[in-house]
Amino acid sequence: MLESPTTDRRSARREGTKAEILDAAWALVREHGLAALSLRDLAARVGMRAPSLYQYFESKHAIYDAMFGQAAQESLDAIMGERPDGSTREAIGAVAHRMFDFATSDAVRAQLLFQRTIPGFEPSPATYAPAVELVARVRHLFSDHGIRTDTAFDLFRAVVGGLVNQQLANDPGGDQYGRLVDPSVDMFLAYVSPNKKGKK
Amino acid sequence: MLESPTTDRRSARREGTKAEILDAAWALVREHGLAALSLRDLAARVGMRAPSLYQYFESKHAIYDAMFGQAAQESLDAIMGERPDGSTREAIGAVAHRMFDFATSDAVRAQLLFQRTIPGFEPSPATYAPAVELVARVRHLFSDHGIRTDTAFDLFRAVVGGLVNQQLANDPGGDQYGRLVDPSVDMFLAYVSPNKKGKK
DNA sequence: GTCTATAGTTTGATAGAC
DNA sequence: GTCTATCAAACTATAGAC
């Protein structure tokens, strides 16, 4: 690759501006809702006019796609960036808590990641990749702890997802359902590996 | 109340037209998505022009509100219209299945009922009432079967809601997660009333 | 009770000057 | 690379004729 210093600096600045636009987009959707993002508002917040955004993103959906990619990468880092160690109870409990905390700490991010609420938008395979990787890693962890059936794995995801749901729907911004994470993990483990019930 | 036959007939016809409009609205949102409902399309489907709808509903949100009310009443009827009898396992299993089937059989209805995805819309207390009644009745049933803590009740709702979530998000229109309803109920009951584990 | 006409916004996106 | 100007379209809602 031959790249002049000028090109380097230019592309670095370009990436910086893209990041600035995305930050502003997150701020706006947290303020007015995911569907209410408008290019005029977004441009105004970064000190531009709307048409200038097209120098950085080819469409509004491309901005949503980039936001989705950031959120997916954050989920991978937050949940499986560090591999949880310790006993089965400790490792799986840690994953459950990380999932719950990640999903409930930013309702709009969760809406973008886990619901399909923007008409016509679907994340591209590239931006979706970290989400796939996350599932694969969690499954691997479960496998290392002897939980290998699809049923058990799906059940775990349903339980944690259910807690997140209730939290976001009934007590957004609160932590009312966080107290149910540990009981849920106990309930789950007692069901899928009853023989290890007494282990600490 | 003094009402002439003319008034009766007129109001009956009016209610009929309102019902027709709501039916058309459900058809449209199932086709194009909940947020994509437009008054022009809706009017066209019932053979009117958009302004005429204002004779029946005072705003677009009023239409969403009426739809929410229908859905809430349907949920009450489908889940607790008939009181589930039999053993604890049978009664609670029946409730879980009815909840799962109701919520997964119509994704758009579930979106309207359980997510707040329409900007600026919140159901009025009157239309919300059947949903409150449903929760009260399920809680009463649980109480009759000896399950009286908020924790247990919240856990049950989270588990069933989680299954619904997974179903709608990962396999919309399918029935992949229906097979997890019974295991989930077993898991839940084993956790909240372990002493009754052996009962059939 | 339905219509036409239209107000009044807002939207995403493009063309072309500078 | 940012701007002005503008397009073309969509939307909810209202006024007033019939």
CSV table of C-alpha atoms (C1' of nucleotides) in Angstrom, one decimal:
chain,number,residue,atom,x,y,z
A,1,MET,CA,0.0,0.0,0.0
A,2,LEU,CA,1.3,3.4,-1.0
A,3,GLU,CA,-0.3,6.2,0.9
A,4,SER,CA,1.1,9.6,1.2
A,5,PRO,CA,1.1,11.4,4.5
A,6,THR,CA,-1.5,13.7,3.1
A,7,THR,CA,-3.8,10.8,2.4
A,8,ASP,CA,-3.3,9.5,5.9
A,9,ARG,CA,-4.1,12.7,7.5
A,10,ARG,CA,-7.1,13.3,5.3
A,11,SER,CA,-8.6,9.8,6.0
A,12,ALA,CA,-7.9,10.2,9.7
A,13,ARG,CA,-9.7,13.4,9.8
A,14,ARG,CA,-12.5,11.9,7.8
A,15,GLU,CA,-12.8,9.0,10.3
A,16,GLY,CA,-12.9,11.6,13.1
A,17,THR,CA,-15.7,13.4,11.5
A,18,LYS,CA,-17.7,10.2,11.0
A,19,ALA,CA,-17.2,9.3,14.7
A,20,GLU,CA,-18.4,12.8,15.6
A,21,ILE,CA,-21.5,12.4,13.5
A,22,LEU,CA,-22.3,9.0,15.1
A,23,ASP,CA,-21.8,10.4,18.6
A,24,ALA,CA,-24.3,13.2,17.8
A,25,ALA,CA,-26.7,10.6,16.3
A,26,TRP,CA,-26.6,8.6,19.6
A,27,ALA,CA,-27.3,11.8,21.6
A,28,LEU,CA,-30.3,12.6,19.4
A,29,VAL,CA,-31.9,9.2,19.4
A,30,ARG,CA,-31.5,9.1,23.2
A,31,GLU,CA,-33.3,12.4,23.4
A,32,HIS,CA,-36.1,12.0,20.8
A,33,GLY,CA,-36.3,8.3,20.1
A,34,LEU,CA,-34.8,6.0,17.6
A,35,ALA,CA,-37.3,6.6,14.8
A,36,ALA,CA,-37.2,10.4,15.2
A,37,LEU,CA,-33.7,10.9,13.9
A,38,SER,CA,-33.6,13.5,11.1
A,39,LEU,CA,-30.7,14.4,9.0
A,40,ARG,CA,-31.3,18.1,9.5
A,41,ASP,CA,-31.2,17.8,13.3
A,42,LEU,CA,-28.2,15.6,13.1
A,43,ALA,CA,-26.3,17.9,10.8
A,44,ALA,CA,-27.1,20.9,13.0
A,45,ARG,CA,-25.7,19.2,16.0
A,46,VAL,CA,-22.3,18.8,14.4
A,47,GLY,CA,-22.4,22.3,12.9
A,48,MET,CA,-23.2,21.3,9.3
A,49,ARG,CA,-26.0,21.4,6.9
A,50,ALA,CA,-27.9,18.2,6.0
A,51,PRO,CA,-26.4,17.7,2.5
A,52,SER,CA,-22.9,17.6,3.9
A,53,LEU,CA,-23.6,14.4,5.8
A,54,TYR,CA,-23.7,12.6,2.4
A,55,GLN,CA,-19.9,13.1,2.2
A,56,TYR,CA,-19.6,10.7,5.2
A,57,PHE,CA,-22.6,8.4,4.9
A,58,GLU,CA,-24.4,7.5,1.7
A,59,SER,CA,-27.9,7.4,3.3
A,60,LYS,CA,-29.7,7.6,6.5
A,61,HIS,CA,-29.9,3.8,6.7
A,62,ALA,CA,-26.1,3.8,6.5
A,63,ILE,CA,-26.0,5.9,9.6
A,64,TYR,CA,-28.3,3.4,11.4
A,65,ASP,CA,-26.1,0.6,10.1
A,66,ALA,CA,-22.9,2.2,11.6
A,67,MET,CA,-24.7,2.7,14.9
A,68,PHE,CA,-25.8,-0.9,14.9
A,69,GLY,CA,-22.2,-2.0,14.3
A,70,GLN,CA,-21.0,0.1,17.2
A,71,ALA,CA,-23.6,-1.3,19.5
A,72,ALA,CA,-22.9,-4.9,18.4
A,73,GLN,CA,-19.2,-4.5,19.0
A,74,GLU,CA,-20.0,-2.9,22.4
A,75,SER,CA,-22.1,-5.9,23.3
A,76,LEU,CA,-19.3,-8.3,22.4
A,77,ASP,CA,-16.8,-6.4,24.5
A,78,ALA,CA,-19.1,-5.9,27.5
A,79,ILE,CA,-20.2,-9.4,27.7
A,80,MET,CA,-17.4,-11.6,26.4
A,81,GLY,CA,-14.5,-9.2,26.3
A,82,GLU,CA,-13.1,-10.8,29.4
A,83,ARG,CA,-13.8,-14.5,29.7
A,84,PRO,CA,-15.7,-15.2,32.9
A,85,ASP,CA,-13.9,-17.7,35.1
A,86,GLY,CA,-14.7,-19.5,38.3
A,87,SER,CA,-17.3,-22.2,38.9
A,88,THR,CA,-20.2,-22.8,36.6
A,89,ARG,CA,-22.4,-20.8,38.8
A,90,GLU,CA,-20.0,-17.9,38.9
A,91,ALA,CA,-19.2,-17.9,35.2
A,92,ILE,CA,-22.8,-18.2,34.0
A,93,GLY,CA,-24.0,-15.8,36.7
A,94,ALA,CA,-21.4,-13.3,35.4
A,95,VAL,CA,-22.6,-13.6,31.9
A,96,ALA,CA,-26.2,-13.1,32.9
A,97,HIS,CA,-25.3,-10.0,34.9
A,98,ARG,CA,-23.3,-8.6,32.1
A,99,MET,CA,-26.1,-9.2,29.6
A,100,PHE,CA,-28.7,-7.7,31.8
A,101,ASP,CA,-26.5,-4.6,32.6
A,102,PHE,CA,-25.5,-4.1,29.1
A,103,ALA,CA,-29.0,-4.3,27.7
A,104,THR,CA,-30.7,-2.2,30.4
A,105,SER,CA,-28.1,0.5,30.6
A,106,ASP,CA,-29.2,2.0,27.3
A,107,ALA,CA,-32.7,1.5,26.2
A,108,VAL,CA,-32.3,3.0,22.8
A,109,ARG,CA,-29.3,0.9,22.0
A,110,ALA,CA,-31.2,-2.2,23.1
A,111,GLN,CA,-34.1,-1.2,20.8
A,112,LEU,CA,-31.7,-0.8,17.9
A,113,LEU,CA,-30.0,-4.1,18.6
A,114,PHE,CA,-32.8,-6.4,19.5
A,115,GLN,CA,-36.0,-5.0,17.9
A,116,ARG,CA,-36.7,-4.3,14.3
A,117,THR,CA,-38.5,-1.1,14.7
A,118,ILE,CA,-37.1,1.1,12.0
A,119,PRO,CA,-39.1,0.7,8.8
A,120,GLY,CA,-37.0,-0.7,6.0
A,121,PHE,CA,-33.8,-1.0,8.0
A,122,GLU,CA,-31.9,-4.2,8.4
A,123,PRO,CA,-28.3,-4.4,9.6
A,124,SER,CA,-25.8,-5.5,7.0
A,125,PRO,CA,-24.0,-8.8,7.5
A,126,ALA,CA,-20.7,-7.0,8.3
A,127,THR,CA,-22.1,-4.9,11.1
A,128,TYR,CA,-24.1,-7.9,12.4
A,129,ALA,CA,-20.9,-10.1,12.7
A,130,PRO,CA,-20.0,-9.1,16.3
A,131,ALA,CA,-23.5,-10.2,17.4
A,132,VAL,CA,-22.9,-13.6,15.8
A,133,GLU,CA,-19.5,-13.9,17.4
A,134,LEU,CA,-21.0,-13.1,20.8
A,135,VAL,CA,-23.5,-15.9,20.6
A,136,ALA,CA,-20.8,-18.3,19.5
A,137,ARG,CA,-18.6,-17.4,22.4
A,138,VAL,CA,-21.3,-17.7,25.0
A,139,ARG,CA,-22.3,-21.1,23.6
A,140,HIS,CA,-18.6,-22.2,23.8
A,141,LEU,CA,-18.5,-21.1,27.4
A,142,PHE,CA,-21.6,-23.0,28.2
A,143,SER,CA,-20.2,-26.0,26.5
A,144,ASP,CA,-17.1,-25.8,28.6
A,145,HIS,CA,-19.3,-26.0,31.7
A,146,GLY,CA,-21.1,-29.1,30.4
A,147,ILE,CA,-24.2,-27.3,29.1
A,148,ARG,CA,-24.4,-28.4,25.5
A,149,THR,CA,-28.0,-28.7,24.4
A,150,ASP,CA,-29.8,-26.1,22.2
A,151,THR,CA,-32.7,-26.3,24.6
A,152,ALA,CA,-30.7,-25.3,27.6
A,153,PHE,CA,-28.9,-22.5,25.7
A,154,ASP,CA,-32.2,-21.1,24.3
A,155,LEU,CA,-33.8,-21.3,27.7
A,156,PHE,CA,-30.9,-19.2,29.2
A,157,ARG,CA,-31.2,-16.6,26.5
A,158,ALA,CA,-35.0,-16.4,26.9
A,159,VAL,CA,-34.7,-16.0,30.7
A,160,VAL,CA,-32.2,-13.2,30.6
A,161,GLY,CA,-33.9,-11.6,27.7
A,162,GLY,CA,-37.2,-11.8,29.6
A,163,LEU,CA,-35.7,-10.0,32.6
A,164,VAL,CA,-34.3,-7.3,30.3
A,165,ASN,CA,-37.7,-6.9,28.7
A,166,GLN,CA,-39.6,-6.5,31.9
A,167,GLN,CA,-37.0,-4.0,33.1
A,168,LEU,CA,-37.2,-1.9,30.0
A,169,ALA,CA,-41.0,-2.1,29.7
A,170,ASN,CA,-42.0,-1.7,33.3
A,171,ASP,CA,-39.2,0.3,35.0
A,172,PRO,CA,-37.1,2.0,32.4
A,173,GLY,CA,-34.1,3.6,33.9
A,174,GLY,CA,-34.6,1.8,37.2
A,175,ASP,CA,-33.1,-1.5,38.5
A,176,GLN,CA,-36.1,-3.3,39.8
A,177,TYR,CA,-35.5,-6.5,38.0
A,178,GLY,CA,-31.8,-6.7,38.6
A,179,ARG,CA,-32.5,-8.5,41.8
A,180,LEU,CA,-34.0,-11.3,39.8
A,181,VAL,CA,-30.9,-12.1,37.9
A,182,ASP,CA,-29.3,-14.3,40.5
A,183,PRO,CA,-32.5,-16.2,41.3
A,184,SER,CA,-33.0,-16.7,37.6
A,185,VAL,CA,-29.5,-18.2,37.2
A,186,ASP,CA,-30.1,-20.5,40.2
A,187,MET,CA,-33.4,-21.5,38.7
A,188,PHE,CA,-31.8,-22.2,35.4
A,189,LEU,CA,-28.9,-24.2,36.7
A,190,ALA,CA,-31.0,-26.2,39.1
A,191,TYR,CA,-33.0,-27.2,36.0
A,192,VAL,CA,-30.3,-28.0,33.5
A,193,SER,CA,-27.8,-29.6,35.9
A,194,PRO,CA,-29.7,-30.7,39.0
A,195,ASN,CA,-26.8,-33.1,39.9
A,196,LYS,CA,-24.5,-30.2,40.6
A,197,LYS,CA,-27.1,-28.5,42.8
A,198,GLY,CA,-25.1,-28.6,46.0
A,199,LYS,CA,-21.8,-27.3,44.5
A,200,LYS,CA,-20.6,-23.9,45.6
B,1,MET,CA,-82.3,7.8,28.5
B,2,LEU,CA,-84.5,9.0,25.6
B,3,GLU,CA,-83.3,7.8,22.3
B,4,SER,CA,-85.4,7.8,19.1
B,5,PRO,CA,-85.2,4.8,16.8
B,6,THR,CA,-83.5,7.1,14.3
B,7,THR,CA,-80.7,7.8,16.8
B,8,ASP,CA,-80.3,4.2,17.6
B,9,ARG,CA,-80.0,3.2,14.0
B,10,ARG,CA,-77.6,6.1,13.3
B,11,SER,CA,-75.3,5.3,16.2
B,12,ALA,CA,-75.4,1.6,15.3
B,13,ARG,CA,-74.3,2.4,11.8
B,14,ARG,CA,-71.6,4.7,13.2
B,15,GLU,CA,-70.2,1.9,15.4
B,16,GLY,CA,-70.3,-0.4,12.4
B,17,THR,CA,-68.2,2.0,10.4
B,18,LYS,CA,-65.8,2.5,13.3
B,19,ALA,CA,-65.3,-1.3,13.5
B,20,GLU,CA,-64.8,-1.4,9.7
B,21,ILE,CA,-62.1,1.3,10.0
B,22,LEU,CA,-60.3,-0.6,12.8
B,23,ASP,CA,-60.4,-3.9,10.8
B,24,ALA,CA,-58.8,-2.1,7.9
B,25,ALA,CA,-56.2,-0.5,10.1
B,26,TRP,CA,-55.2,-4.0,11.5
B,27,ALA,CA,-54.9,-5.3,7.9
B,28,LEU,CA,-52.7,-2.4,7.0
B,29,VAL,CA,-50.3,-2.5,9.9
B,30,ARG,CA,-49.9,-6.3,9.5
B,31,GLU,CA,-49.0,-5.6,5.9
B,32,HIS,CA,-46.7,-2.6,6.2
B,33,GLY,CA,-45.8,-2.3,9.8
B,34,LEU,CA,-47.2,-0.6,12.8
B,35,ALA,CA,-45.5,2.7,12.3
B,36,ALA,CA,-46.3,2.9,8.6
B,37,LEU,CA,-50.1,3.4,9.0
B,38,SER,CA,-51.2,6.4,7.1
B,39,LEU,CA,-54.7,8.0,7.1
B,40,ARG,CA,-54.7,8.2,3.4
B,41,ASP,CA,-54.1,4.4,3.0
B,42,LEU,CA,-56.5,3.6,5.7
B,43,ALA,CA,-59.3,5.8,4.2
B,44,ALA,CA,-58.7,4.3,0.8
B,45,ARG,CA,-59.1,0.8,2.1
B,46,VAL,CA,-62.6,1.6,3.5
B,47,GLY,CA,-63.6,3.6,0.4
B,48,MET,CA,-63.3,7.0,1.9
B,49,ARG,CA,-61.0,10.0,1.7
B,50,ALA,CA,-58.7,10.8,4.6
B,51,PRO,CA,-60.6,13.7,6.1
B,52,SER,CA,-63.7,11.6,6.5
B,53,LEU,CA,-62.0,9.5,9.1
B,54,TYR,CA,-62.1,12.5,11.4
B,55,GLN,CA,-65.9,11.9,11.7
B,56,TYR,CA,-65.1,8.6,13.5
B,57,PHE,CA,-61.8,9.2,15.3
B,58,GLU,CA,-60.5,12.6,16.4
B,59,SER,CA,-56.9,11.8,15.6
B,60,LYS,CA,-54.5,9.1,14.4
B,61,HIS,CA,-53.5,8.4,18.0
B,62,ALA,CA,-57.2,7.8,18.8
B,63,ILE,CA,-57.1,5.0,16.2
B,64,TYR,CA,-54.0,3.5,17.7
B,65,ASP,CA,-55.7,3.8,21.1
B,66,ALA,CA,-58.8,2.0,19.9
B,67,MET,CA,-56.7,-0.8,18.4
B,68,PHE,CA,-54.8,-1.1,21.7
B,69,GLY,CA,-58.1,-1.4,23.5
B,70,GLN,CA,-59.2,-4.2,21.2
B,71,ALA,CA,-55.9,-6.0,21.7
B,72,ALA,CA,-55.9,-5.7,25.4
B,73,GLN,CA,-59.5,-7.1,25.6
B,74,GLU,CA,-58.4,-9.9,23.4
B,75,SER,CA,-55.5,-10.7,25.7
B,76,LEU,CA,-57.8,-10.9,28.7
B,77,ASP,CA,-60.3,-13.1,26.9
B,78,ALA,CA,-57.7,-15.4,25.4
B,79,ILE,CA,-55.7,-15.9,28.6
B,80,MET,CA,-58.1,-15.6,31.5
B,81,GLY,CA,-61.5,-15.8,29.7
B,82,GLU,CA,-61.8,-19.4,31.0
B,83,ARG,CA,-60.2,-20.0,34.4
B,84,PRO,CA,-57.6,-22.7,34.1
B,85,ASP,CA,-58.4,-25.6,36.4
B,86,GLY,CA,-56.5,-28.8,37.4
B,87,SER,CA,-53.3,-29.1,39.4
B,88,THR,CA,-50.9,-26.3,39.9
B,89,ARG,CA,-48.8,-27.7,37.0
B,90,GLU,CA,-51.8,-27.9,34.7
B,91,ALA,CA,-53.3,-24.5,35.6
B,92,ILE,CA,-50.0,-22.6,35.4
B,93,GLY,CA,-48.9,-24.5,32.3
B,94,ALA,CA,-52.2,-23.6,30.6
B,95,VAL,CA,-51.7,-19.9,31.4
B,96,ALA,CA,-48.1,-20.1,30.0
B,97,HIS,CA,-49.3,-21.7,26.8
B,98,ARG,CA,-52.1,-19.3,26.4
B,99,MET,CA,-49.8,-16.3,26.9
B,100,PHE,CA,-47.2,-17.6,24.5
B,101,ASP,CA,-49.8,-18.5,21.8
B,102,PHE,CA,-51.6,-15.2,22.2
B,103,ALA,CA,-48.5,-13.1,21.9
B,104,THR,CA,-46.8,-15.0,19.1
B,105,SER,CA,-49.9,-15.5,17.0
B,106,ASP,CA,-49.9,-11.8,15.9
B,107,ALA,CA,-46.5,-10.0,16.0
B,108,VAL,CA,-47.9,-6.6,15.2
B,109,ARG,CA,-50.5,-6.9,17.9
B,110,ALA,CA,-47.8,-7.9,20.4
B,111,GLN,CA,-45.7,-4.9,19.3
B,112,LEU,CA,-48.6,-2.5,19.9
B,113,LEU,CA,-49.4,-4.1,23.3
B,114,PHE,CA,-45.9,-4.7,24.7
B,115,GLN,CA,-43.6,-2.3,23.1
B,116,ARG,CA,-43.7,1.5,23.0
B,117,THR,CA,-42.6,2.0,19.5
B,118,ILE,CA,-45.0,4.6,18.1
B,119,PRO,CA,-43.6,8.1,18.8
B,120,GLY,CA,-45.8,10.1,21.1
B,121,PHE,CA,-48.4,7.4,21.6
B,122,GLU,CA,-49.5,6.1,25.0
B,123,PRO,CA,-52.7,4.1,25.6
B,124,SER,CA,-55.3,5.9,27.6
B,125,PRO,CA,-56.1,4.5,31.1
B,126,ALA,CA,-59.5,3.3,29.8
B,127,THR,CA,-58.1,1.1,27.0
B,128,TYR,CA,-55.3,-0.1,29.3
B,129,ALA,CA,-57.8,-1.4,31.9
B,130,PRO,CA,-58.2,-4.9,30.5
B,131,ALA,CA,-54.4,-5.4,30.7
B,132,VAL,CA,-54.4,-4.4,34.3
B,133,GLU,CA,-57.3,-6.8,35.0
B,134,LEU,CA,-55.5,-9.6,33.3
B,135,VAL,CA,-52.5,-9.2,35.5
B,136,ALA,CA,-54.7,-9.1,38.6
B,137,ARG,CA,-56.5,-12.3,37.6
B,138,VAL,CA,-53.3,-14.2,36.9
B,139,ARG,CA,-51.9,-13.1,40.2
B,140,HIS,CA,-55.0,-14.3,41.9
B,141,LEU,CA,-54.7,-17.7,40.2
B,142,PHE,CA,-51.1,-18.0,41.3
B,143,SER,CA,-52.1,-17.0,44.8
B,144,ASP,CA,-54.7,-19.8,44.8
B,145,HIS,CA,-52.0,-22.2,44.0
B,146,GLY,CA,-49.8,-21.0,46.8
B,147,ILE,CA,-47.5,-18.8,44.8
B,148,ARG,CA,-47.7,-15.4,46.5
B,149,THR,CA,-44.4,-13.6,46.3
B,150,ASP,CA,-43.8,-10.7,43.8
B,151,THR,CA,-40.5,-12.3,43.0
B,152,ALA,CA,-42.1,-15.5,41.8
B,153,PHE,CA,-44.8,-13.8,39.9
B,154,ASP,CA,-42.3,-11.4,38.2
B,155,LEU,CA,-40.1,-14.4,37.4
B,156,PHE,CA,-42.9,-16.2,35.7
B,157,ARG,CA,-43.8,-13.2,33.6
B,158,ALA,CA,-40.2,-12.7,32.6
B,159,VAL,CA,-39.8,-16.3,31.6
B,160,VAL,CA,-42.9,-16.4,29.4
B,161,GLY,CA,-42.1,-13.0,28.0
B,162,GLY,CA,-38.6,-14.1,27.2
B,163,LEU,CA,-39.8,-17.0,25.2
B,164,VAL,CA,-42.2,-14.8,23.3
B,165,ASN,CA,-39.4,-12.4,22.6
B,166,GLN,CA,-37.1,-15.1,21.2
B,167,GLN,CA,-39.9,-16.5,19.1
B,168,LEU,CA,-40.8,-13.1,17.6
B,169,ALA,CA,-37.2,-12.0,17.1
B,170,ASN,CA,-35.6,-15.2,15.8
B,171,ASP,CA,-38.4,-17.2,14.2
B,172,PRO,CA,-41.3,-14.9,13.4
B,173,GLY,CA,-44.3,-16.8,12.2
B,174,GLY,CA,-42.8,-20.1,13.3
B,175,ASP,CA,-43.2,-22.2,16.4
B,176,GLN,CA,-39.6,-23.0,17.3
B,177,TYR,CA,-39.8,-21.8,20.9
B,178,GLY,CA,-43.2,-23.3,21.7
B,179,ARG,CA,-41.4,-26.5,22.6
B,180,LEU,CA,-39.7,-24.6,25.5
B,181,VAL,CA,-43.0,-23.6,27.2
B,182,ASP,CA,-43.4,-26.8,29.1
B,183,PRO,CA,-39.8,-27.1,30.2
B,184,SER,CA,-39.9,-23.5,31.3
B,185,VAL,CA,-43.0,-24.1,33.5
B,186,ASP,CA,-41.3,-27.2,35.0
B,187,MET,CA,-38.2,-25.1,35.6
B,188,PHE,CA,-40.2,-22.3,37.2
B,189,LEU,CA,-42.3,-24.6,39.4
B,190,ALA,CA,-39.3,-26.6,40.6
B,191,TYR,CA,-37.7,-23.4,41.7
B,192,VAL,CA,-40.7,-21.7,43.4
B,193,SER,CA,-42.3,-24.8,45.0
B,194,PRO,CA,-39.6,-27.5,45.2
B,195,ASN,CA,-41.5,-29.4,47.9
B,196,LYS,CA,-44.2,-30.2,45.5
B,197,LYS,CA,-41.7,-31.5,42.9
B,198,GLY,CA,-43.0,-35.1,42.9
B,199,LYS,CA,-46.6,-34.3,42.5
B,200,LYS,CA,-48.3,-35.2,39.3
C,1,DG,C1',-71.4,12.7,6.3
C,2,DT,C1',-68.5,13.0,2.5
C,3,DC,C1',-66.0,15.6,-0.5
C,4,DT,C1',-62.3,19.0,-2.6
C,5,DA,C1',-58.8,22.0,-1.6
C,6,DT,C1',-55.2,23.2,0.9
C,7,DA,C1',-52.6,24.7,4.9
C,8,DG,C1',-48.5,23.8,7.2
C,9,DT,C1',-44.8,20.8,8.2
C,10,DT,C1',-41.3,17.7,7.7
C,11,DT,C1',-38.7,14.4,5.3
C,12,DG,C1',-34.5,12.3,2.5
C,13,DA,C1',-31.9,13.3,-1.2
C,14,DT,C1',-29.7,15.8,-5.4
C,15,DA,C1',-27.6,19.6,-8.3
C,16,DG,C1',-24.4,22.7,-8.7
C,17,DA,C1',-21.9,27.1,-7.1
C,18,DC,C1',-17.9,28.2,-4.5
D,1,DG,C1',-15.9,19.6,1.4
D,2,DT,C1',-19.4,22.7,2.6
D,3,DC,C1',-22.8,25.5,1.1
D,4,DT,C1',-27.6,27.3,-1.0
D,5,DA,C1',-31.4,26.1,-3.3
D,6,DT,C1',-34.6,23.0,-4.4
D,7,DC,C1',-37.1,18.8,-5.6
D,8,DA,C1',-40.5,15.5,-4.9
D,9,DA,C1',-43.0,13.4,-1.7
D,10,DA,C1',-45.3,12.3,2.4
D,11,DC,C1',-47.8,13.4,6.4
D,12,DT,C1',-51.8,15.1,9.8
D,13,DA,C1',-55.3,18.1,10.1
D,14,DT,C1',-58.7,21.9,9.0
D,15,DA,C1',-62.1,24.8,6.3
D,16,DG,C1',-65.9,25.0,3.9
D,17,DA,C1',-68.8,23.5,-0.3
D,18,DC,C1',-72.4,20.3,-1.2
